[in-house]
Coordinates of C-alpha atoms in Angstrom, one line a residue:
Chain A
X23 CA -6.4 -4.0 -6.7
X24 CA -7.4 -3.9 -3.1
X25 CA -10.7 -3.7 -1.6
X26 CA -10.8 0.4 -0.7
X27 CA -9.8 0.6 -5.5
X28 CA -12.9 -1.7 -6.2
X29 CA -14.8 0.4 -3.5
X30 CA -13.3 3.5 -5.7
X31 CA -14.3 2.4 -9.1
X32 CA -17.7 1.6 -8.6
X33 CA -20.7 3.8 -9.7
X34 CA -22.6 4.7 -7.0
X35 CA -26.4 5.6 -7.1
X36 CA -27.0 3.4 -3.1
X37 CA -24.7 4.5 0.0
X38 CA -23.8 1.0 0.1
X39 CA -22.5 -2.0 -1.5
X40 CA -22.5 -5.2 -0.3
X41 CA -21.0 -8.5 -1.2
X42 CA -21.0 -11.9 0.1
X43 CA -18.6 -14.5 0.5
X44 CA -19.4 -18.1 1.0
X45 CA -18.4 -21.7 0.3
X46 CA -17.2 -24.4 2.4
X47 CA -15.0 -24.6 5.3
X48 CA -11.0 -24.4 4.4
X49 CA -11.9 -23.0 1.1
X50 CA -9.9 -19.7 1.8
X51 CA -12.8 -17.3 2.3
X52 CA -11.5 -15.3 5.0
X53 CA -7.8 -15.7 3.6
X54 CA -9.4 -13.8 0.7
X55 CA -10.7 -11.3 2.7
X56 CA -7.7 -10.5 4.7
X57 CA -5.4 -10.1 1.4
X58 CA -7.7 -7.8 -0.5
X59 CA -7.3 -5.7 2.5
X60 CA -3.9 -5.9 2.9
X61 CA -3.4 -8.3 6.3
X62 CA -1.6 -10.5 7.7
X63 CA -2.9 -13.5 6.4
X64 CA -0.4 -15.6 8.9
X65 CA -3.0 -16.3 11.7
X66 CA -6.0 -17.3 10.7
X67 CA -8.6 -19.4 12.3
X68 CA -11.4 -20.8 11.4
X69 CA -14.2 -18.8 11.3
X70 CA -17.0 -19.2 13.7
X71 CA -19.9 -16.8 12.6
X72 CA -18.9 -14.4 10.4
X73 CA -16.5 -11.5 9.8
X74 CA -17.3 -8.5 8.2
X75 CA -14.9 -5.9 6.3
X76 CA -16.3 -2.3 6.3
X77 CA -14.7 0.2 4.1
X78 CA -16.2 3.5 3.8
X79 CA -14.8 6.4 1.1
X80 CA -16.3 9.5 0.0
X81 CA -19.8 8.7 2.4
X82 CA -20.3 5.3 0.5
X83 CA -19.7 1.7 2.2
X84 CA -18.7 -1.7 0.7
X85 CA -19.7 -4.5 3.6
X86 CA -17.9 -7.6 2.9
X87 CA -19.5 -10.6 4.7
X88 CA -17.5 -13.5 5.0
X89 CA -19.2 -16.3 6.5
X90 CA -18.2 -19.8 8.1
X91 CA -18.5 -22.6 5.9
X92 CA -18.8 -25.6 8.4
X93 CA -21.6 -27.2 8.0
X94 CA -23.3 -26.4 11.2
X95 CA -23.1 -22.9 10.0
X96 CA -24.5 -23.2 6.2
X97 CA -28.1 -23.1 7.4
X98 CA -27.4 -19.5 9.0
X99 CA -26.6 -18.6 5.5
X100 CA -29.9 -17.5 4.2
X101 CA -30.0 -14.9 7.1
X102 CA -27.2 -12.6 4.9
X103 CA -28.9 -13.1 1.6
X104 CA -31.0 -9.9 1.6
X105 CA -29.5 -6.8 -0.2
X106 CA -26.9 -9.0 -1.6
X107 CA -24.8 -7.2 -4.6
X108 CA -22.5 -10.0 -5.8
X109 CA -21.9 -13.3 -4.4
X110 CA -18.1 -14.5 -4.0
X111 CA -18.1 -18.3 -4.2
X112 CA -14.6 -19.7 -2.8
X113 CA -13.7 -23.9 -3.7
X114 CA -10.3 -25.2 -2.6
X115 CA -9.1 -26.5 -6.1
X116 CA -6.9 -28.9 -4.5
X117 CA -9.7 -30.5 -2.4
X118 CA -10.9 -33.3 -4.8
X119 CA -12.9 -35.2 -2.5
X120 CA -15.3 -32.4 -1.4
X121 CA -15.8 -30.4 -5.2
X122 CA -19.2 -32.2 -5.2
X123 CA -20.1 -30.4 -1.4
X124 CA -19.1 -27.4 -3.3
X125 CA -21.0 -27.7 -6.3
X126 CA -24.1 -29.0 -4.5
X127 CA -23.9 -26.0 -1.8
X128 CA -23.3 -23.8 -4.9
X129 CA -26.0 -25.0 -7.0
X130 CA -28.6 -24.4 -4.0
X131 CA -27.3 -21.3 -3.2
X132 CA -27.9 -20.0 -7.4
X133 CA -31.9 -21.1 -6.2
X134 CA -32.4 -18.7 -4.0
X135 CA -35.1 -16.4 -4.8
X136 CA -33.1 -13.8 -3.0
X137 CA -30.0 -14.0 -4.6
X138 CA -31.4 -14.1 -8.2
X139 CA -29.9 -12.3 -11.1
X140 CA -27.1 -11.5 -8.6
X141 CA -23.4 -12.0 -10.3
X142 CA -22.0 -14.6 -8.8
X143 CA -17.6 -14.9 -9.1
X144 CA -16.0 -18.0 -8.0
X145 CA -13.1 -18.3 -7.5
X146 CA -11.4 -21.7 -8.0
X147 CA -8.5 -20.8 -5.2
X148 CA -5.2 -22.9 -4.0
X149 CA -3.8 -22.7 -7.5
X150 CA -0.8 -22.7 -5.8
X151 CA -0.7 -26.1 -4.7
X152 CA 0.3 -28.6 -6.8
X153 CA -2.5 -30.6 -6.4
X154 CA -4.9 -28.1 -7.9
X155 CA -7.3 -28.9 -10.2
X156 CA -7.4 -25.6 -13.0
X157 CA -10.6 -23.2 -13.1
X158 CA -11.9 -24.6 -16.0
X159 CA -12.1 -27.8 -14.4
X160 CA -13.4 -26.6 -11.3
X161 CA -16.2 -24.8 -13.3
X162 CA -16.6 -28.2 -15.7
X163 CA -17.4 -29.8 -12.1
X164 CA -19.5 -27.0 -10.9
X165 CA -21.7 -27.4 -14.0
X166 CA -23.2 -24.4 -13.9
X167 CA -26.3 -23.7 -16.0
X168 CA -27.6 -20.3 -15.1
X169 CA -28.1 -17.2 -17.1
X170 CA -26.8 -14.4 -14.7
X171 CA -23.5 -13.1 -14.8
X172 CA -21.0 -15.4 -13.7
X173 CA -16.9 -16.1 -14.0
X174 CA -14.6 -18.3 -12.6
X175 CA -11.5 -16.9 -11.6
X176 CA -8.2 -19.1 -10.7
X177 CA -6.4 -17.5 -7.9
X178 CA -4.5 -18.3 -4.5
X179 CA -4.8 -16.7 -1.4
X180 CA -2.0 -16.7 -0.3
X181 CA 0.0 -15.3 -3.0
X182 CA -2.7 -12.9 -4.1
X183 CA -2.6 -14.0 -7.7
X184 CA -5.8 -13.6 -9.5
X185 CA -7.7 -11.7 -7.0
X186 CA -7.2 -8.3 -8.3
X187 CA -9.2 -10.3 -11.6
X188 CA -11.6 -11.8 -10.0
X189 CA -12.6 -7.6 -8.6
X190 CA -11.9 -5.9 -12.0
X191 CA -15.3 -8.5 -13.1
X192 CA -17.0 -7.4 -9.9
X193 CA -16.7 -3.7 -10.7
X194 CA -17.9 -4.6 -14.4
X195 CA -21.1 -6.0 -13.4
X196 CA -22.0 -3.8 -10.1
X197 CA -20.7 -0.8 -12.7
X198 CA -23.1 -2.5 -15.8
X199 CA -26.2 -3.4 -13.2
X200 CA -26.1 0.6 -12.1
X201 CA -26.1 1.9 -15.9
X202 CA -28.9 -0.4 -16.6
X203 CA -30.6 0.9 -13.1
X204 CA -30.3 4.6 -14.1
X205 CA -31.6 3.8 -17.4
X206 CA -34.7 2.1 -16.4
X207 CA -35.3 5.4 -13.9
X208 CA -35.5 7.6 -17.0
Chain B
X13 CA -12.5 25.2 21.8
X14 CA -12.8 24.9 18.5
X15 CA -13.5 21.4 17.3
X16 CA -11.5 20.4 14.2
X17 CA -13.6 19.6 10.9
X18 CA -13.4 17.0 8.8
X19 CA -13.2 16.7 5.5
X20 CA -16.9 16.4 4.2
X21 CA -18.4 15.6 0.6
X22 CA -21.2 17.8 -1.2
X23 CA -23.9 15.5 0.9
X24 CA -21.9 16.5 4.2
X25 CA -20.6 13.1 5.1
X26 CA -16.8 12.7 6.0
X27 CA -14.9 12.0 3.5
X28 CA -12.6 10.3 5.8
X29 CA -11.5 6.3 4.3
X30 CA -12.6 4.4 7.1
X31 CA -11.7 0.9 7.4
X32 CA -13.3 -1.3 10.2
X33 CA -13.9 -5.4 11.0
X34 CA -15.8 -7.5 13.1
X35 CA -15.1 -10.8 14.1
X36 CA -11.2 -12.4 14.4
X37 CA -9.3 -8.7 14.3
X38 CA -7.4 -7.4 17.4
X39 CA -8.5 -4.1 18.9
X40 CA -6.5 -1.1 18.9
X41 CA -3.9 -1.5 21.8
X42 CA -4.5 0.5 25.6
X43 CA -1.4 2.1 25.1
X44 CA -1.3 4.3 28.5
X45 CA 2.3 5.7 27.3
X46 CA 1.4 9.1 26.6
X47 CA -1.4 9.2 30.0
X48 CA -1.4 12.4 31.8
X49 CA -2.3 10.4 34.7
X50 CA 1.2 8.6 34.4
X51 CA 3.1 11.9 34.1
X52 CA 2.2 13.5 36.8
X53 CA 2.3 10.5 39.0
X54 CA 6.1 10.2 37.5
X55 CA 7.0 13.6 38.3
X56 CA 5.7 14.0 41.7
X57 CA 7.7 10.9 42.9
X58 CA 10.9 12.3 40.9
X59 CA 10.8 15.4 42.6
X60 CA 10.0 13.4 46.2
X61 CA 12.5 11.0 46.4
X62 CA 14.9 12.8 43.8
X63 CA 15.8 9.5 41.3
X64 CA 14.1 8.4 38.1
X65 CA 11.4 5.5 37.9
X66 CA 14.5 3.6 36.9
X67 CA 16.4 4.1 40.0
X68 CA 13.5 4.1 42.3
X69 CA 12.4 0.1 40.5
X70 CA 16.2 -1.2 41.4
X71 CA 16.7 0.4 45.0
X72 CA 13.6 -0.3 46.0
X73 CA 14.0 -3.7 47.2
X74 CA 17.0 -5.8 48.7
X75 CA 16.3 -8.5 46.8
X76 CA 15.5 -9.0 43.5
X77 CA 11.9 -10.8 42.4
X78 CA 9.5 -10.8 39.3
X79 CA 7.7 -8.1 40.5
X80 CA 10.9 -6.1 40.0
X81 CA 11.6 -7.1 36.8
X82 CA 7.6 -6.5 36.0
X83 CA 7.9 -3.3 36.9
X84 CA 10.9 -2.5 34.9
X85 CA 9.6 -4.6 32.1
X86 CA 6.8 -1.9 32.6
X87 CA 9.0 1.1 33.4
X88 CA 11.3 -0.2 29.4
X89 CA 8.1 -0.3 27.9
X90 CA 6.6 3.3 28.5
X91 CA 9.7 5.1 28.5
X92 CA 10.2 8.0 25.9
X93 CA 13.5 8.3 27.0
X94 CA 14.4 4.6 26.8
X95 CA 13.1 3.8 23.2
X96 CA 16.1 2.5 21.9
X97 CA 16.6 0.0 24.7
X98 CA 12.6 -0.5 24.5
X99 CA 13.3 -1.6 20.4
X100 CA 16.2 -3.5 21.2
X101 CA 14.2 -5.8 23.4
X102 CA 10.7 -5.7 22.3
X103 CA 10.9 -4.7 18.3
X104 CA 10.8 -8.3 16.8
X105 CA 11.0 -10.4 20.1
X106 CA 14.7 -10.6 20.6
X107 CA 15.6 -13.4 23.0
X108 CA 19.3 -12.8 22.1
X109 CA 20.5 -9.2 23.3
X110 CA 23.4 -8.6 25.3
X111 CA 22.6 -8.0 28.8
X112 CA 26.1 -5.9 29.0
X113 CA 25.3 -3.7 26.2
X114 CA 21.8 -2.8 27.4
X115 CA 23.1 -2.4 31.4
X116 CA 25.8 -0.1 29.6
X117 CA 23.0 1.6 27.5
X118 CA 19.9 2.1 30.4
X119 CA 23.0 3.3 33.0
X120 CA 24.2 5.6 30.7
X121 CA 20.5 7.0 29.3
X122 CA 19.4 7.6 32.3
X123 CA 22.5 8.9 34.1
X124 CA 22.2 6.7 37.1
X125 CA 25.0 5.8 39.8
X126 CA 26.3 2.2 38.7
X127 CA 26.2 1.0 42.5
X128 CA 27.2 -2.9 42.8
X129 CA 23.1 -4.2 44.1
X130 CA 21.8 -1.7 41.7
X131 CA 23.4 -3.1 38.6
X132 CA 23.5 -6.9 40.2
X133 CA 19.2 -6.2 40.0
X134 CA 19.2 -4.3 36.6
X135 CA 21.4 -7.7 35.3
X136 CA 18.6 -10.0 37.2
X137 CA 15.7 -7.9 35.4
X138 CA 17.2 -7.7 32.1
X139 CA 17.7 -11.6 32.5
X140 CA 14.2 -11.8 33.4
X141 CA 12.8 -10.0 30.5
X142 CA 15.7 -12.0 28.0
X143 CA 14.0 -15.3 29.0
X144 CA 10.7 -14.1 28.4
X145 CA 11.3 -13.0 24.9
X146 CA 13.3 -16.8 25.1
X147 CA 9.4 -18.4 25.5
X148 CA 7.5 -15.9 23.5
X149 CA 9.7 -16.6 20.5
X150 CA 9.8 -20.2 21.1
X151 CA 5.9 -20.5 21.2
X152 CA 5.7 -18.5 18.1
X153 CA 8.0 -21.0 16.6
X154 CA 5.4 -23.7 17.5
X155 CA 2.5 -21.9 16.1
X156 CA 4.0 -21.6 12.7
X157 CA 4.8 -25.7 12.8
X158 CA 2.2 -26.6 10.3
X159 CA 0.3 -29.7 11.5
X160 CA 1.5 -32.5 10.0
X161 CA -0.4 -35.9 10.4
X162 CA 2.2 -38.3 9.3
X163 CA 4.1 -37.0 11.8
X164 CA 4.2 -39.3 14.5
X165 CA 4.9 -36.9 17.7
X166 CA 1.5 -34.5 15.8
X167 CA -0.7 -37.8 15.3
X168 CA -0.1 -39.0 19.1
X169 CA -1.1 -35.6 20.1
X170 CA -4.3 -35.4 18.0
X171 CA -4.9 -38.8 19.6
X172 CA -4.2 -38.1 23.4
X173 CA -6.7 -35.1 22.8
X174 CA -9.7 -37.6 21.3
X175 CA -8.7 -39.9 24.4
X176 CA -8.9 -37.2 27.0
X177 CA -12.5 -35.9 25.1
X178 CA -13.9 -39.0 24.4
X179 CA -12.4 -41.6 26.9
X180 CA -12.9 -45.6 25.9
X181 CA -13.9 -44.9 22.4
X182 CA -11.5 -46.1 19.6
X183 CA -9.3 -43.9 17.6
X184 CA -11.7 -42.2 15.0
X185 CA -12.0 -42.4 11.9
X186 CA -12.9 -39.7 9.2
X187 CA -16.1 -38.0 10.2
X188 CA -15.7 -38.6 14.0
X189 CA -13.4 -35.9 14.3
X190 CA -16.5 -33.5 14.5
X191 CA -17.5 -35.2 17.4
X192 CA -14.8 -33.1 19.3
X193 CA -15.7 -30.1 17.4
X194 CA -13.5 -30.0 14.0
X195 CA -15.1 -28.7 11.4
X196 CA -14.9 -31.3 8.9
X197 CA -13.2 -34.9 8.6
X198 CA -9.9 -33.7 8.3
X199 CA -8.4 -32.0 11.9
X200 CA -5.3 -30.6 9.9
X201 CA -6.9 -27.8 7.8
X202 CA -8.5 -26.3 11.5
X203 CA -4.6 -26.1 12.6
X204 CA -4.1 -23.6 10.1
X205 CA -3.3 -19.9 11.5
X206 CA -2.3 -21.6 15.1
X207 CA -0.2 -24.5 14.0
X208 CA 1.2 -26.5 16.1
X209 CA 1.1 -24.5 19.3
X210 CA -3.0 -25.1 19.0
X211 CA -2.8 -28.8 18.9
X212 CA -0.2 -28.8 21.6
X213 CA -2.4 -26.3 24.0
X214 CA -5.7 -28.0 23.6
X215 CA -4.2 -31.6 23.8
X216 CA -2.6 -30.0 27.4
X217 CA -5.7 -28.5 29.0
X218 CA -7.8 -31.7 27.9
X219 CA -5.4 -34.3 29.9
X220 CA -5.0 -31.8 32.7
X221 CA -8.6 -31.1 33.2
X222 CA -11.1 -33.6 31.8
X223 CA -13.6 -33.0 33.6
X224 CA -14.2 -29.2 32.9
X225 CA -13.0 -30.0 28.9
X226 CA -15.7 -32.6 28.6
X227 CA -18.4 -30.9 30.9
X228 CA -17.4 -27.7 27.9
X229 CA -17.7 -30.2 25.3
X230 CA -21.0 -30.8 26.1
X231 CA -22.3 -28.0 27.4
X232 CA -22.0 -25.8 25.0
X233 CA -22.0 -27.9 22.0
X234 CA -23.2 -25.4 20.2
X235 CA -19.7 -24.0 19.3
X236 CA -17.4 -27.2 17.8
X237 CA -15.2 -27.2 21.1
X238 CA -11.7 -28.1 19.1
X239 CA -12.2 -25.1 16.6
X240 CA -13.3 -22.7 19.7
X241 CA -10.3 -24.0 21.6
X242 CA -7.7 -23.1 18.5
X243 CA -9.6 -19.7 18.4
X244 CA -9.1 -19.0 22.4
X245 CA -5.2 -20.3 21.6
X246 CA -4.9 -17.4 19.2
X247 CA -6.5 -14.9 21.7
X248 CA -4.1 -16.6 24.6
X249 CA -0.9 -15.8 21.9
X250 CA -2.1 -12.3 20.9
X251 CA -2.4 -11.7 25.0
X252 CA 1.1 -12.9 25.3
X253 CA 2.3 -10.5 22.5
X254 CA 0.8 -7.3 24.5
X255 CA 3.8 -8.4 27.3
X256 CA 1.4 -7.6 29.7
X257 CA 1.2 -11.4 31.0
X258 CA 5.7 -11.5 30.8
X259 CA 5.4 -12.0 34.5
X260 CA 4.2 -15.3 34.2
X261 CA 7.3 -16.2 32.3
X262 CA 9.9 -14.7 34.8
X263 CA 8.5 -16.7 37.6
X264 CA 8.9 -19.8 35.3
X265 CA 11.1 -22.3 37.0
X266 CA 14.6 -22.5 35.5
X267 CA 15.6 -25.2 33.1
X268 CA 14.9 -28.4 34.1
X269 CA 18.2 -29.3 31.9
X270 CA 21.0 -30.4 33.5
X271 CA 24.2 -29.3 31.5
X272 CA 26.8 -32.1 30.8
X273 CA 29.4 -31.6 33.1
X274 CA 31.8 -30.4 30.0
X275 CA 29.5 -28.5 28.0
X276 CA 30.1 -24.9 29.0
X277 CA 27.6 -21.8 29.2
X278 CA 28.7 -20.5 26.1
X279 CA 27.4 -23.9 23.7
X280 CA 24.5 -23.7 26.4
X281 CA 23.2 -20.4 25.0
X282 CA 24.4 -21.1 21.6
X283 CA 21.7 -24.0 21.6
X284 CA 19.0 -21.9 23.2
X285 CA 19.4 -19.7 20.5
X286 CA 19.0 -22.7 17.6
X287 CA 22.7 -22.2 16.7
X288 CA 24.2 -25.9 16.5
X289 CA 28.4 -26.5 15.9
X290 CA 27.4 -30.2 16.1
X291 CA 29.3 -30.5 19.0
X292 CA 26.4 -32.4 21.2
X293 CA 23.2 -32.9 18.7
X294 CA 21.7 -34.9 21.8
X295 CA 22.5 -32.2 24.5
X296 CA 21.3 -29.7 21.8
X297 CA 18.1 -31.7 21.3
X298 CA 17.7 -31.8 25.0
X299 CA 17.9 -28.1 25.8
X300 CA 15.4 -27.3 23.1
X301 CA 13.0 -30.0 23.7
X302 CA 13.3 -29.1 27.8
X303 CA 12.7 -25.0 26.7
X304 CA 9.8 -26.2 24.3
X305 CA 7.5 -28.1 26.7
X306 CA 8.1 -25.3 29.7
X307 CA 6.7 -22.6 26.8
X308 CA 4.1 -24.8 25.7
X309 CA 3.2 -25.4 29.8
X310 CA 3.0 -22.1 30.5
X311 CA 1.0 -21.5 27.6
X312 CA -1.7 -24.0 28.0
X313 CA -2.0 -23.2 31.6
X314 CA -2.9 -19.5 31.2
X315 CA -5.1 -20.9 27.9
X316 CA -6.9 -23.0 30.1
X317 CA -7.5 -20.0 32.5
X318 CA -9.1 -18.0 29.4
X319 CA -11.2 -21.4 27.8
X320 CA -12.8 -21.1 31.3
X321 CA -13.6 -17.6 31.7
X322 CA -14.5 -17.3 27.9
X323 CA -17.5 -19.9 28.4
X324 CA -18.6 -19.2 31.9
X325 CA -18.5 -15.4 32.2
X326 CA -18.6 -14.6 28.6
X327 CA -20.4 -17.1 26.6
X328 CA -23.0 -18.6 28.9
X329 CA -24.9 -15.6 29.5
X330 CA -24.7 -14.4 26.0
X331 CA -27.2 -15.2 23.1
X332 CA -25.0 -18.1 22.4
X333 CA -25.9 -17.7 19.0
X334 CA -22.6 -19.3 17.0
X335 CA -23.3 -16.5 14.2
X336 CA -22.1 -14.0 17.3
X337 CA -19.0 -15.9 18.1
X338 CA -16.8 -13.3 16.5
X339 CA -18.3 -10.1 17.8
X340 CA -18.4 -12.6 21.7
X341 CA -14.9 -13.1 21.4
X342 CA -13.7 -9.3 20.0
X343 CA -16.2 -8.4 23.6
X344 CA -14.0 -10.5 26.2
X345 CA -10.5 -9.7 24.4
X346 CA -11.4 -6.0 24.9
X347 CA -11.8 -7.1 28.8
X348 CA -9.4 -9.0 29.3
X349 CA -7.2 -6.2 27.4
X350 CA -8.3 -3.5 29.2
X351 CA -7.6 -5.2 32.5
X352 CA -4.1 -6.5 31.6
X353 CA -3.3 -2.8 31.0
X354 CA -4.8 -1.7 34.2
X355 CA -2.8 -3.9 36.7

């Protein structure tokens, strides 16, 4: 499932849906981005700023923001929070030595008072390498303690495994968060 | 005129899928085959001087030069009638066609006289344009050589580029590396997407002009200055890959490689081309290693061109906010883009 199926399956009661991707530099956030759209994934840099996918069907949008995770960039984070639908959450499984960056970026990011309540997926990416560590491990290390919607999802990149996952969930709770909108308008 | 409708939903919006991106994507090519502009022009000068663009490139000088085989290259490139010969050169970057079969094929297409100086010059262009396609494949080579620190030759290079940035300080360790502008402690993982060829590039325009990599550096410290640098080698590659800056490669000098005295043209080409029969690893090893620093030369010099003219027309008098890199850099590639196709 591609990015232009998710954008397909959702419910729509906005003219827009919006996600955001973050994590930490090298995670694979952009990689991600590029293969749920169908790119070449060959030729990517490091992401200075931000990229952001657009896909429009039927008069609604999905925005995808993916932003730089270098450090220097983190504190321009906050200024993509607003509106924010679902949070993508990207850690390189196979980077040991930084998990605890990623947990402790991830942890501040679930405080947030603007991205409460919103479904958070992470995806514990790089299965591929042999190095890996597995999802459940990445989300022993994330300890996680939160009461919104959340799932880990093991995937890589570069072969595309897991991703189509990790959106099926997303469509679930953007899909579950509408039916709960529309019943509170009655 | 009637304007054609699109497809709308009950609320009157297109229905049209639209997919768009900021930030890192390539525009939509200049492609000024199908001008009306270009047409005309075209047929006017047929109907003048009575031979095809063709005809009128090769007799047009005595001698051959680059700007011959630029504007053949040119000429090969917009042709409808020439497409095959267009995808036999250009359609995956073949640095091995036969310059006999393609004479054969663009005389024949085109009906032309084979007069002796006009096939000696369509030979010369056709060379021209082979040796191009020789560098642009060899540089994309480079660019998909993953980074490897425990390689010696990539470890020197990371170092002669911390030297030429930071000049009397010690060989860094971990976290130092951002001091140059890496993103994190590790350099290796910014090498992905431009490889090698990144490395090699920056490495180049630091020891060659130190003065205006540092004053950079520090100027506009803002943006890490090796990630910016791999970023502005990926816009220098996707340049090349328009051919609009092949030019530059015709006029590079020939092979600094002298052939052994026994080795004849035939094993010389065969090595260009990667194929090895083991009969001279060494010579073999020469050739490439001669081919590979001329590609990467030319690269970093034209690199360096666009590092400068990124930060001093494009970037100093922006916001220079870093969260606007992307949409900065998709800005100048659309200039530089649409004044490649102009000339």
């Amino acid at each position: 499932m591609g990015l232009l199926n998710l954008l397909r399956k959702l419910k729509k009661s906005d003219d827009e849906a919006r996600l955001l991707v973050l994590g930490l530099d090298n995670a694979g956030k952009t990689t991600i981005l590029k293969k749920l759209s169908a790119e070449d994934i060959d030729n990517i840099m490091p992401t200075q700023g931000f990229n952001i996918k657009s896909i429009q069907s039927a008069g609604f949008k999905l925005n995808v923001w993916d932003i730089g995770g270098q450090k220097t960039i983190r504190p321009y984070w906050r200024n993509y929070y607003d509106n924010t639908d679902a949070l993508v959450y990207v850690v390189d499984s196979a980077d040991r030595s930084r998990i605890d960056e990623a947990q402790e970026e991830l942890a501040s990011l679930l405080k947030e008072d603007k991205l409460a309540g919103t479904p958070v997926l992470v995806f514990a990416n790089k299965q591929d390498l042999l190095s890996a560590i597995s999802a459940s491990e990445v989300a022993d290390l994330l300890q996680i303690n939160d009461d919104r919607a959340f799932q880990i999802q093991a995937c890589s990149a570069k072969s595309g495994e897991g991703l189509s996952d990790g959106l099926e969930w997303l469509v679930e709770q953007l899909n579950d968060k509408e039916d709960g909108a529309a019943h509170e308008g009655k | 005129m009637a304007a054609a409708v699109a497809p709308r939903d009950a609320a009157g919006r297109p229905t049209r899928d639209i997919v768009r991106s900021v930030g890192g994507d390539t525009l939509d090519a200049h492609d000024p085959r199908w001008s009306l502009e270009r047409r005309v022009v075209k047929w006017v000068l047929h109907q003048v001087t009575g031979k095809c663009e063709v005809q009128r490139i090769l007799d047009g000088e005595a001698w051959h030069s680059v700007r011959m085989s630029r504007a053949l290259s040119k000429s090969l490139q917009l042709s409808k009638q020439l497409k095959n010969v267009h995808e036999t050169i250009y359609v995956e970057v073949n640095a091995g066609f036969s310059i006999d079969s393609v004479t054969t094929n663009v005389i024949d297409l085109k009906m032309i006289e084979s007069e002796a100086a006009r096939l000696r010059h369509l030979r010369m262009c056709l060379v021209d344009l082979r040796k191009a396609n020789t560098f642009l494949t060899e540089l994309e080579r480079s660019r998909h050589v993953k980074f490897d620190a425990s390689e010696p030759s990539h470890a020197d290079l990371l170092e002669r580029l911390w030297k030429g940035l930071l000049p009397g300080e010690k060989a860094p360790v971990k976290t130092d590396w951002k001091r140059v502008g890496f993103q994190g402690a590790d350099p290796s993982s910014d090498f992905r997407g431009m490889g090698l060829l990144g490395l090699e590039a920056l490495a180049h325009f630091v020891e060659r002009n130190q003065d205006a990599a540092r004053l950079i550096m520090n100027l506009y410290e803002e943006l890490g200055f090796a990630i910016t640098g791999i970023n502005l080698a990926g816009f220098t590659l996707r340049m090349f890959e328009t051919r609009q800056l092949d030019h530059i490669f015709f006029a590079a000098p020939e092979s600094l490689h002298k052939p052994k005295p026994n080795s004849s043209a035939k094993e010389t080409a065969n090595l260009l081309e990667g194929y090895d029969d083991g009969s001279d690893a060494a010579a073999a090893d020469d050739v490439r290693k001669d081919l590979h620093d001329r590609a990467v030369a030319i690269f970093a010099e034209q690199f360096g061109h666009y590092v400068r003219e990124f930060f001093s027309r494009q970037w100093r008098t922006s916001d220079r906010n870093i969260m606007h890199f992307g949409i900065h850099l998709a800005t100048f590639e659309a200039r530089v883009r649409s004044r490649l196709f102009r000339n």
